[in-house]
Coordinates of C-alpha atoms and ligand atoms in Angstrom, one line a residue:
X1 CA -3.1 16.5 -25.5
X2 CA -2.8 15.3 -29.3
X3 CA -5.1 16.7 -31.6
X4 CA -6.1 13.6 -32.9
X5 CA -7.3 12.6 -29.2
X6 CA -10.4 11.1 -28.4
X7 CA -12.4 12.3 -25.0
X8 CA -12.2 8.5 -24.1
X9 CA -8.5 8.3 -21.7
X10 CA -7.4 5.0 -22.2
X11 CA -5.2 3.1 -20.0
X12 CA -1.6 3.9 -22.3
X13 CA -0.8 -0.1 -22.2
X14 CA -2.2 -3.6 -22.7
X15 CA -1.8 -6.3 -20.7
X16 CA 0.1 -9.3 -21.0
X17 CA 0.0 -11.3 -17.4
X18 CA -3.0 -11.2 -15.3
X19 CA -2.7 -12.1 -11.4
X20 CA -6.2 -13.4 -10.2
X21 CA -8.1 -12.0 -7.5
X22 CA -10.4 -13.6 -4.7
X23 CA -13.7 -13.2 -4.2
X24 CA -14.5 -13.5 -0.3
X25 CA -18.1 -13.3 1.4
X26 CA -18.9 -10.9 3.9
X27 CA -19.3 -13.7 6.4
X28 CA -15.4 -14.8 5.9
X29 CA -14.9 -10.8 6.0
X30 CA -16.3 -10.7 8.9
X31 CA -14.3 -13.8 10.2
X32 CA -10.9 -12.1 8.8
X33 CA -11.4 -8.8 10.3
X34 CA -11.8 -9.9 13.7
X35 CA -8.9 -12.2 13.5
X36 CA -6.9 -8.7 12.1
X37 CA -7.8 -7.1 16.0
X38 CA -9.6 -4.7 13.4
X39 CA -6.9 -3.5 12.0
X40 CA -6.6 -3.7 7.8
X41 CA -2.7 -3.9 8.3
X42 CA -3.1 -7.2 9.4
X43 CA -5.4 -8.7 6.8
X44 CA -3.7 -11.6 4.6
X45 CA -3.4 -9.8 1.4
X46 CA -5.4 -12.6 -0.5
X47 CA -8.6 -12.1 1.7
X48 CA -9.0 -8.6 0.1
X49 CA -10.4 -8.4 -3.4
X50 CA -9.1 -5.0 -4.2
X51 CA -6.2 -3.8 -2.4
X52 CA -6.2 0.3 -2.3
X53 CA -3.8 0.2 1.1
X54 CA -0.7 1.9 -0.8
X55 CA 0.2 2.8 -4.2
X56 CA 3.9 2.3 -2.5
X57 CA 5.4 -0.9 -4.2
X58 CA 2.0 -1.9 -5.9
X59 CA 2.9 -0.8 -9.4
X60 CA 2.9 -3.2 -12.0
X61 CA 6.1 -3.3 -13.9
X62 CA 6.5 -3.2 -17.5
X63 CA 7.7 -5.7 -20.2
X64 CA 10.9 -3.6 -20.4
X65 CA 11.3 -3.8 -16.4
X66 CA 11.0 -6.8 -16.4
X67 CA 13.4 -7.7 -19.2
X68 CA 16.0 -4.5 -17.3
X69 CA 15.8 -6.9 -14.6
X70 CA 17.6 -9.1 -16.2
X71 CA 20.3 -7.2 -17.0
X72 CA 20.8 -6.4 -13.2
X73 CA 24.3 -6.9 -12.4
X74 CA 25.1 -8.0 -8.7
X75 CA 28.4 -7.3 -8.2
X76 CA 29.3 -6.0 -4.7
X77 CA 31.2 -2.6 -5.5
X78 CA 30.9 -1.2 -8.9
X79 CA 28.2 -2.6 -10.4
X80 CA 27.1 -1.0 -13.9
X81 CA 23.4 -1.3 -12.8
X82 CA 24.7 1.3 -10.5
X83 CA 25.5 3.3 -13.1
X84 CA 22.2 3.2 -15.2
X85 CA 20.3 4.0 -11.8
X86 CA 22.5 6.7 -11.4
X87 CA 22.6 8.4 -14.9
X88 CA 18.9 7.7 -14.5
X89 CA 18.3 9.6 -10.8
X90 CA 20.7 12.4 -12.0
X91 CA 18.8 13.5 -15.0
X92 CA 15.5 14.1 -13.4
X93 CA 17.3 15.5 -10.1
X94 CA 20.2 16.9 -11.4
X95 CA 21.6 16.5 -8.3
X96 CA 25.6 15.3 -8.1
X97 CA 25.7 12.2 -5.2
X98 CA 23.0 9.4 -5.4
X99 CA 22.5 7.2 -2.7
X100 CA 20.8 3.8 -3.3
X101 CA 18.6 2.6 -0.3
X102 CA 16.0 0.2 0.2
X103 CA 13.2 2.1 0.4
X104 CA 12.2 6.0 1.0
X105 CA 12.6 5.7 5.2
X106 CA 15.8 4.4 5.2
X107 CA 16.9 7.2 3.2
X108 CA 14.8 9.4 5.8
X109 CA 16.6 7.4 8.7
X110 CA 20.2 8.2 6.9
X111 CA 19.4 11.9 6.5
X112 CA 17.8 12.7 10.0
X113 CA 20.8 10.9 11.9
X114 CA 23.3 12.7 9.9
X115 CA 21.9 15.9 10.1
X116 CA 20.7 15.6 13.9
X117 CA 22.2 17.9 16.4
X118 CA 20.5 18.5 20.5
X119 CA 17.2 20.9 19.7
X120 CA 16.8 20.4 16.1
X121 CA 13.5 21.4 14.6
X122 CA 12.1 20.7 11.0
X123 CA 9.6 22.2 9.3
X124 CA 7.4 21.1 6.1
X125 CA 4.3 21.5 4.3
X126 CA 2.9 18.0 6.1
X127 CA 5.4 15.5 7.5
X128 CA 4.6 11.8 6.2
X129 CA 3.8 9.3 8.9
X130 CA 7.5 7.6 8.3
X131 CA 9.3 11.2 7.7
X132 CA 8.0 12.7 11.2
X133 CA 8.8 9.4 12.8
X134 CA 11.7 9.4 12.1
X135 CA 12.4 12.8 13.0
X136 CA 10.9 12.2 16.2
X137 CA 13.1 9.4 16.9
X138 CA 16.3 11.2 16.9
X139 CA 14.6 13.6 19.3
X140 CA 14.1 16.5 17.2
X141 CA 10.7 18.3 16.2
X142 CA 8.6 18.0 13.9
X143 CA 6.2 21.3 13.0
X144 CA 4.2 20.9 9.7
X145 CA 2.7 24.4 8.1
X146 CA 0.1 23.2 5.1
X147 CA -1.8 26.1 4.0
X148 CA -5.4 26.8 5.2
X149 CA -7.4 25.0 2.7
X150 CA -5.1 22.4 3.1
X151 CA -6.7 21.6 5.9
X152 CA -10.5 22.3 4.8
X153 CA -11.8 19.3 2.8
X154 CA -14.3 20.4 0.6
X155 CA -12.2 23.2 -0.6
X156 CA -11.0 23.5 -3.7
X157 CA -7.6 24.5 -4.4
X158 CA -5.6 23.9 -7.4
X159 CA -2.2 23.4 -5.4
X160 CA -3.7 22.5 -1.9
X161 CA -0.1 20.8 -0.7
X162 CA 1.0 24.2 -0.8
X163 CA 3.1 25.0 2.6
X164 CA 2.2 28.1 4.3
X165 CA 5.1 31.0 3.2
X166 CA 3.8 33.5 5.9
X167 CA 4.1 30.5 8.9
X168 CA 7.4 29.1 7.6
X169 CA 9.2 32.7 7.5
X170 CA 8.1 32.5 11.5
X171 CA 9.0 29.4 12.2
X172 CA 12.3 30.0 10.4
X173 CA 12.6 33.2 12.9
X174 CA 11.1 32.1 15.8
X175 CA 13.1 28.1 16.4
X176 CA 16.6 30.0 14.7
X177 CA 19.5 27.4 13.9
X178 CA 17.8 25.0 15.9
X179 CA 15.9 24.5 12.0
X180 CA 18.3 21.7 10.6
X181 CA 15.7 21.8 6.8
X182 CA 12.6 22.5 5.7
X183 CA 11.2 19.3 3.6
X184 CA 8.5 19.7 0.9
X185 CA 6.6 17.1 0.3
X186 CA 5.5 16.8 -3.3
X187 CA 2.7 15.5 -3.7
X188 CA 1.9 16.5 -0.3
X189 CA 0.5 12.7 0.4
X190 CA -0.5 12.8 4.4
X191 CA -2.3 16.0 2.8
X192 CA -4.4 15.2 0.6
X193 CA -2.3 13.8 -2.6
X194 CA -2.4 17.5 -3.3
X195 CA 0.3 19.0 -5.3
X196 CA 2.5 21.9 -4.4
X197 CA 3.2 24.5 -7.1
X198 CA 6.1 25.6 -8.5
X199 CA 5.9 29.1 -7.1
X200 CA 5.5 27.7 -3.7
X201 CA 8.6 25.5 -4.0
X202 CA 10.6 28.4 -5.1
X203 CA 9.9 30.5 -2.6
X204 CA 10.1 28.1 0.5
X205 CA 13.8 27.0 -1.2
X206 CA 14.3 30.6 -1.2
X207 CA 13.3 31.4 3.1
X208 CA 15.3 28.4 3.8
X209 CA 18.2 29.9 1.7
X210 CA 17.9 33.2 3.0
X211 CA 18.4 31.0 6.9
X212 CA 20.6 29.1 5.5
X213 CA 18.8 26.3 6.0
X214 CA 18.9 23.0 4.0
X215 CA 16.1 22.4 1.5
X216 CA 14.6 19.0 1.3
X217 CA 12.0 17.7 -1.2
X218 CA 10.6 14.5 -0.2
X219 CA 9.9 13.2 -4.2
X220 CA 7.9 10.2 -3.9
X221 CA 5.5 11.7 -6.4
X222 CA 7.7 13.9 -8.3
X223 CA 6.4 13.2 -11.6
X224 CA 2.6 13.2 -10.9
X225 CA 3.6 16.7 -9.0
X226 CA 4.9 17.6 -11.9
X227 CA 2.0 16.9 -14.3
X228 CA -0.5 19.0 -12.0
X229 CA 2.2 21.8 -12.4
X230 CA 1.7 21.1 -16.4
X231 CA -2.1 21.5 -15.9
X232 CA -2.2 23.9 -13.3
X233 CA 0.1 26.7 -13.5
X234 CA 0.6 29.5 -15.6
X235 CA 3.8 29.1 -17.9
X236 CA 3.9 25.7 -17.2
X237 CA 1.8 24.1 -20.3
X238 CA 4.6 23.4 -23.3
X239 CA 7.4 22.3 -20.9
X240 CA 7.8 19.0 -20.4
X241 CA 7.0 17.0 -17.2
X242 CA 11.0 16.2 -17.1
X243 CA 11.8 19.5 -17.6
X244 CA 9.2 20.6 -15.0
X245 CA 10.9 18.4 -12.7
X246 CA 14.1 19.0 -13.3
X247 CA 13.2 22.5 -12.5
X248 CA 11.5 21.5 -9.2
X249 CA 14.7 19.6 -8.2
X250 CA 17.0 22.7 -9.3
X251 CA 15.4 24.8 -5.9
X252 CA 16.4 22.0 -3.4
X253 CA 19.5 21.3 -1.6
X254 CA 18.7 17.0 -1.3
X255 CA 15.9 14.8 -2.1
X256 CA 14.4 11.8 -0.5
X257 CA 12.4 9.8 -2.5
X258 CA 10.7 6.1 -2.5
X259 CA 10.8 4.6 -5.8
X260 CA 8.2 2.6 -4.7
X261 CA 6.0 5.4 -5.9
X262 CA 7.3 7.1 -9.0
X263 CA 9.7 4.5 -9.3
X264 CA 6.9 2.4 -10.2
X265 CA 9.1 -0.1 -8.4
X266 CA 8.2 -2.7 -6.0
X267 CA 11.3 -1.9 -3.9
X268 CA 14.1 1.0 -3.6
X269 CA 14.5 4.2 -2.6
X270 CA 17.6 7.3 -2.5
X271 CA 18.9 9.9 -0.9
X272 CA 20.4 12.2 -3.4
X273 CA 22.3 15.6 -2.6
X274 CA 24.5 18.2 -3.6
X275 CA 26.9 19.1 -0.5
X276 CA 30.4 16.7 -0.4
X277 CA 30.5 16.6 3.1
X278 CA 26.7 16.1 4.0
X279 CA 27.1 13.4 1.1
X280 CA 29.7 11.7 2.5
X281 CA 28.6 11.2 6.3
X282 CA 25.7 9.6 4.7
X283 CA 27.5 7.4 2.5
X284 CA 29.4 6.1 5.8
X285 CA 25.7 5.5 7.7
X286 CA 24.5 3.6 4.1
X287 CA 27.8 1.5 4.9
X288 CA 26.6 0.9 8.5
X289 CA 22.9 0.4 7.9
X290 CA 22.1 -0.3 4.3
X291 CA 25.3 -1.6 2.3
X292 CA 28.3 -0.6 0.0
X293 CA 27.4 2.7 -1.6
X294 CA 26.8 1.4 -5.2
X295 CA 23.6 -0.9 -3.9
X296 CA 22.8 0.9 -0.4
X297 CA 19.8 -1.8 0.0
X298 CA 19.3 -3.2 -3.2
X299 CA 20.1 -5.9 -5.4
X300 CA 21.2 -4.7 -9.1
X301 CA 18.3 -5.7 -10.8
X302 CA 16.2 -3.3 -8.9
X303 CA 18.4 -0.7 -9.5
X304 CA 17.4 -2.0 -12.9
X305 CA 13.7 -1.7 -12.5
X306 CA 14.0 1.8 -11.3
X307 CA 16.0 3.0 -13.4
X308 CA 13.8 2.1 -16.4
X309 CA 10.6 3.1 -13.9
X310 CA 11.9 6.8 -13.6
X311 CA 12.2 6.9 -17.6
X312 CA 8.8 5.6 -18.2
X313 CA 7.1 7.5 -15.1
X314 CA 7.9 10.8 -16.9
X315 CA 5.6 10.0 -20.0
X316 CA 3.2 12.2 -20.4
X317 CA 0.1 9.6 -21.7
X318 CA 0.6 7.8 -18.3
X319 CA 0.4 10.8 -16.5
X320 CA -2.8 12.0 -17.7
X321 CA -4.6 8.7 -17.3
X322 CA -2.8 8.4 -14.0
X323 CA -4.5 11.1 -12.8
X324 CA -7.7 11.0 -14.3
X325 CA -8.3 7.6 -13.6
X326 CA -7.9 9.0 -9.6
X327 CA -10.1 11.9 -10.5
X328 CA -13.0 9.1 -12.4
X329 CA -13.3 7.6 -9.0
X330 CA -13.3 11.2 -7.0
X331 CA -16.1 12.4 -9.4
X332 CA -18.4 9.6 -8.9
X333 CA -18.3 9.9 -4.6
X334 CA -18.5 13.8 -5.2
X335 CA -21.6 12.9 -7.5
X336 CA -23.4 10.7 -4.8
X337 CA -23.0 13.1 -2.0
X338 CA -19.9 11.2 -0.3
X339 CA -17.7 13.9 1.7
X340 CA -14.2 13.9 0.3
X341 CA -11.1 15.9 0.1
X342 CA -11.4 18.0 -3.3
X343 CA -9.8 17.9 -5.9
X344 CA -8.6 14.7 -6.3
X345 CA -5.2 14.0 -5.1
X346 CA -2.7 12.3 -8.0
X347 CA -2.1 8.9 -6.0
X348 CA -5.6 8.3 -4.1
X349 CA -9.3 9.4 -3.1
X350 CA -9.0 10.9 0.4
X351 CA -12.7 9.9 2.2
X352 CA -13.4 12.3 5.1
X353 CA -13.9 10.3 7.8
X354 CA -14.9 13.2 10.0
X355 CA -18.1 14.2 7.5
X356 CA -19.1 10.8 6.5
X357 CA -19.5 10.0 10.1
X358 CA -19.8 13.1 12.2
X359 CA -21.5 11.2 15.4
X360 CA -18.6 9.1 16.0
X361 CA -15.7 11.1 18.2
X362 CA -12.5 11.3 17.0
X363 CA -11.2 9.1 20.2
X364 CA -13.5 6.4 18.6
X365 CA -11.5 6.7 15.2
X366 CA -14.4 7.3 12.6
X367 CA -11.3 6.8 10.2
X368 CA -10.6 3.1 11.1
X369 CA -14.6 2.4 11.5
X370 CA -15.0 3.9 8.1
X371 CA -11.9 1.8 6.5
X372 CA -13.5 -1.8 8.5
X373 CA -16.8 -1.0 7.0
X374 CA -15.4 -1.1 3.2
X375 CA -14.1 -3.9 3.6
X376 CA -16.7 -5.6 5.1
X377 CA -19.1 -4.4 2.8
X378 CA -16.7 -5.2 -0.5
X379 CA -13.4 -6.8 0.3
X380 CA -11.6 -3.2 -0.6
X381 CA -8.8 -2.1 1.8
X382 CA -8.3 1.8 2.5
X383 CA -5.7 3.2 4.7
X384 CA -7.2 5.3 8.3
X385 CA -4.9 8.6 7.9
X386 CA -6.7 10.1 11.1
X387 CA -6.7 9.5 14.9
X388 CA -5.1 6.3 14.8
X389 CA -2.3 7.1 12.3
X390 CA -1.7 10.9 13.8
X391 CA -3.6 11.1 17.2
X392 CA -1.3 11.2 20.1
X393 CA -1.9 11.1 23.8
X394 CA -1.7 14.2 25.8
X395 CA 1.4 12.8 28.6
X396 CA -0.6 14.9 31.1
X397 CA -4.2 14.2 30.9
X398 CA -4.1 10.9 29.2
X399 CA -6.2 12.5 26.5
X400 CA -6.9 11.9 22.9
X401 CA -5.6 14.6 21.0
X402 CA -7.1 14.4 17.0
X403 CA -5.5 15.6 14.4
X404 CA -6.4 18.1 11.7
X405 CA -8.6 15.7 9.7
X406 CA -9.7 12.0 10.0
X407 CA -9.1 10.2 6.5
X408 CA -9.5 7.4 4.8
X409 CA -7.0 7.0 1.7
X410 CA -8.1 4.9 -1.1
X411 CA -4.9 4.8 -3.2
X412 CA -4.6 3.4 -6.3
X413 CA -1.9 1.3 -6.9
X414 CA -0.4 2.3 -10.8
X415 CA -1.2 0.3 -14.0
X416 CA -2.5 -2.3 -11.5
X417 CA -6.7 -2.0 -11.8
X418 CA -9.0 -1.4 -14.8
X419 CA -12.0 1.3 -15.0
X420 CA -14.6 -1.8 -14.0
X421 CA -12.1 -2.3 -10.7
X422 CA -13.1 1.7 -9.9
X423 CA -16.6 1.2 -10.6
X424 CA -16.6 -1.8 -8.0
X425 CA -15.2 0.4 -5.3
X426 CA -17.0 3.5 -5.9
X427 CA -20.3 1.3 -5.6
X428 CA -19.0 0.0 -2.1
X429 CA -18.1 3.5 -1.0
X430 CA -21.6 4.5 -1.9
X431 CA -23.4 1.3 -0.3
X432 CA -21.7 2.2 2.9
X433 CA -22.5 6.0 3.0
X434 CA -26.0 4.9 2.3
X435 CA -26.1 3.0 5.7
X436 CA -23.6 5.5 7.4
X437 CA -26.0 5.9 10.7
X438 CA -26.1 2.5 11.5
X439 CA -22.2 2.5 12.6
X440 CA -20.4 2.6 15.3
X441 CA -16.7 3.3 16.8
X442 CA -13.8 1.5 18.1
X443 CA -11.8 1.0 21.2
X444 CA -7.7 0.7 20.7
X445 CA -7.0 -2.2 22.7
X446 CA -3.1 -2.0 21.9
X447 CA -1.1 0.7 20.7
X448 CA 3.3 0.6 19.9
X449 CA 5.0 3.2 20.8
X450 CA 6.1 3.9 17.5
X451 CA 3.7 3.9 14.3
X452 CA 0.9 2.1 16.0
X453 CA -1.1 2.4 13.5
X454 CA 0.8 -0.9 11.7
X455 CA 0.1 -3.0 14.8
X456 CA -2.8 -1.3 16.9
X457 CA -5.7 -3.5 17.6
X458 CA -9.6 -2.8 18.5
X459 CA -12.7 -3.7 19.7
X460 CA -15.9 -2.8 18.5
X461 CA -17.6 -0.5 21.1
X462 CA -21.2 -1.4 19.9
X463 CA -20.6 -4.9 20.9
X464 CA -18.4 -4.0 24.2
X465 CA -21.6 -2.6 25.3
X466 CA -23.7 -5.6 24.8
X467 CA -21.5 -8.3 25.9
Ligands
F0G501 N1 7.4 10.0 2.1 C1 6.2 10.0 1.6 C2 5.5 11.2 1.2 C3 5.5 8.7 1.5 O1 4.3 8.7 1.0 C4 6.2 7.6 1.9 C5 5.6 6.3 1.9 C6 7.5 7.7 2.4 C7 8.1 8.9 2.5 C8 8.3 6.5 2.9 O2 8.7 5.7 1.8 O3 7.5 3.5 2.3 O4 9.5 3.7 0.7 O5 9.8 3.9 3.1 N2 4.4 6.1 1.7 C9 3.6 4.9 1.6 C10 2.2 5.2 1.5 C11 4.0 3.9 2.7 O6 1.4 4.3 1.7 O7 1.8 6.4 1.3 P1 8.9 4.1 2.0

């Protein structure tokens, strides 16, 4: 930090166009969220008063995005917005062919098809919801190996996304060439928001290496990885977060990445890679699904945005209120007792569902009763990363089979809400956890066979039971 500094961190930028939000009561909540089948997903945006769903797409974009976007050139093949996104992409990733898509699961879509063979198994600190569906989807397996207090809330850890070294060298051995990559997720986002060291990156590039395995890093948060890397490990304090990142792209073989994240886009996504031939069988699948490979699924002007996104994402006075603006919100729930994922994560507050409401089973999603209630009680939307989102049913028994932790994300979208806006939630958080007995769960009333978590729908159980 500058010498000159003052302990106050400012938001780094003022702001020139305001987008109004509505106030709602809790009887329209109440109204809303039935109408939704009590599921957030299907809210109308505009009856929530702050919107902590995603921080994928949510970003507000800068004066010189928004004048970038003017320069977006749409030509169908060859078009020099092509060419800043791609000068842009290859300095932070270094990596030699960069594939434009629409967002970060088509670019999971292109590389799982074109890597797919019978059997094939991947392994990864913790799979993203889109990443391991998409996996699963070509039939392949998904195994993920966070370390141990990745998976123990109230731990503290400074790089808690860490994947386990000691499980991946077995799984490496034990499923063979059936292992088509290993993909790091940094930050490790269905974990936490936790980042993953450096030292851990290397040495999981090196295992897969020493397998000959491909290396993956799943980006979407590269640069606010890369700024907990700054903070938190040793050797790491002068560089620069480009040059920390460069050196965390320098251990992997590809990267996928939404730039809806770190893009601080509102659309985009690519696939970026080293190997000609790998590179060139998903060039012909962007043909097929996404488009001509100079705008995969975009128009120019968001190659535009992005490519002025990933220069300003980098700077190091976002980056530190970025994060401690996460952290503000993490230390006021830790401060009033609320269980929560520790430390902070660099994108969102993780609530644990499972200790704020350990009466309610995990087959009666405390996650999802925990996300309804915040809304209800405030208007704020959270994300359930828990039963709904992971559980699966056992094909056998019929059973509900919980994953590690139920969640609730609050993420905060980036240069989108103010200190007050923080205050406001954390008050709602706290007004909920101070009537946390009172609630009860939920019955899934419809489930997709695919992420059902977007289109599941509930019913109360409280009021099953009286009616
Ligand atoms: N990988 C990670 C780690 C992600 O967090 C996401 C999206 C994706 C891949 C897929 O990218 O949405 O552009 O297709 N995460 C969003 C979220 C949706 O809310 O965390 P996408």
């Amino acid at each position: 930090m500058r010498e000159d500094a003052m302990k106050t961190i400012i938001e780094p930028f003022r702001i020139k166009s305001v987008e109004p939000i509505r106030m709602t009561t809790r009887p329209e909540r109440e109204r809303c969220l039935d109408e939704a089948g009590h599921n957030l997903f299907l809210l109308h945006a505009d009856d929530v008063l702050i919107d902590l769903l995603t921080d994928s797409g949510t970003s507000s974009m800068s004066a010189m995005q928004w004048s970038a976007m003017m320069k977006g050139d749409e030509s169908y093949a060859g078009s020099p917005s092509y060419f800043e996104f791609e000068r842009e992409v290859q300095k932070i990733t270094g990596f030699k062919h960069v594939i434009p898509t629409h967002q970060g699961r088509a670019a999971e879509k292109i590389l799982f098809t074109v890597l797919h063979k019978p059997g094939s198994v991947y392994l990864g600190n913790t799979h993203f919801d889109t990443t391991r569906a998409n996996i699963e989807f070509t039939g392949a397996k998904a195994f993920d190996l966070p370390i141990p207090e990745g998976l123990v809330p109230s731990q503290k850890h400074p790089f808690k996304g860490n994947i386990d070294l000691v499980r991946l060298e077995k799984a490496l051995d034990e499923h063979g060439d059936k292992v088509r990559a290993v993909i790091v997720t940094v930050t490790n986002n269905s974990g936490g928001g936790q980042p993953v060291s450096m030292e851990n990156i290397k040495k999981a590039s090196a295992l897969a290496k020493e397998h000959g395995v491909l290396f993956v890093l799943d980006s979407c948060r590269f640069a606010e990885n890369a700024w907990f890397i700054k903070q938190r490990e040793d050797g790491y304090k002068d560089k620069s977060v480009l040059e920390i990142a460069q050196e965390m792209y320098s251990y992997a073989d590809a990267t996928t990445m939404s730039a809806k994240k770190d893009g601080l886009a509102n659309i985009g996504g690519f696939l970026a890679m080293n190997d000609d031939e790998l590179s060139m069988h998903a060039s012909n699948m962007l043909i097929l699904t996404e488009g001509f490979p100079t705008y995969g699924g975009l128009a120019g002007r968001d190659l535009e945005a992005i490519a002025q996104g990933l220069r300003e994402v980098v700077d190091e006075d976002y980056l530190r209120y970025r994060v401690r603006s996460v952290e503000y919100l993490a230390d006021k729930l830790e401060a009033g007792g609320v269980p929560l994922i520790l430390p902070a994560g660099g994108h969102a507050v993780y609530l644990d569902a499972g200790g704020f409401l350990p009466n309610i089973r995990p087959e009666e999603f405390p996650g999802q009763v925990l996300a309804n209630e915040l809304y209800l009680e405030g208007g704020v939307r959270g994300v359930e990363i828990g039963s709904v989102m992971f559980g699966k049913r056992d094909p056998d028994t019929g059973k509900h089979v919980a994953p590690p932790m139920e969640l609730v994300r609050l993420a905060i979208p980036r240069r989108v809400y103010t200190q007050s806006h923080v205050d406001y939630v954390a008050e709602v958080v706290l007004a909920v956890f101070a009537r946390r007995e009172s609630l009860r769960g939920l019955e899934m009333t419809y489930e997709a066979p695919f992420l059902r978590h977007f289109t599941a729908r509930f019913r109360p159980l409280a009021q099953t039971v009286a009616r």
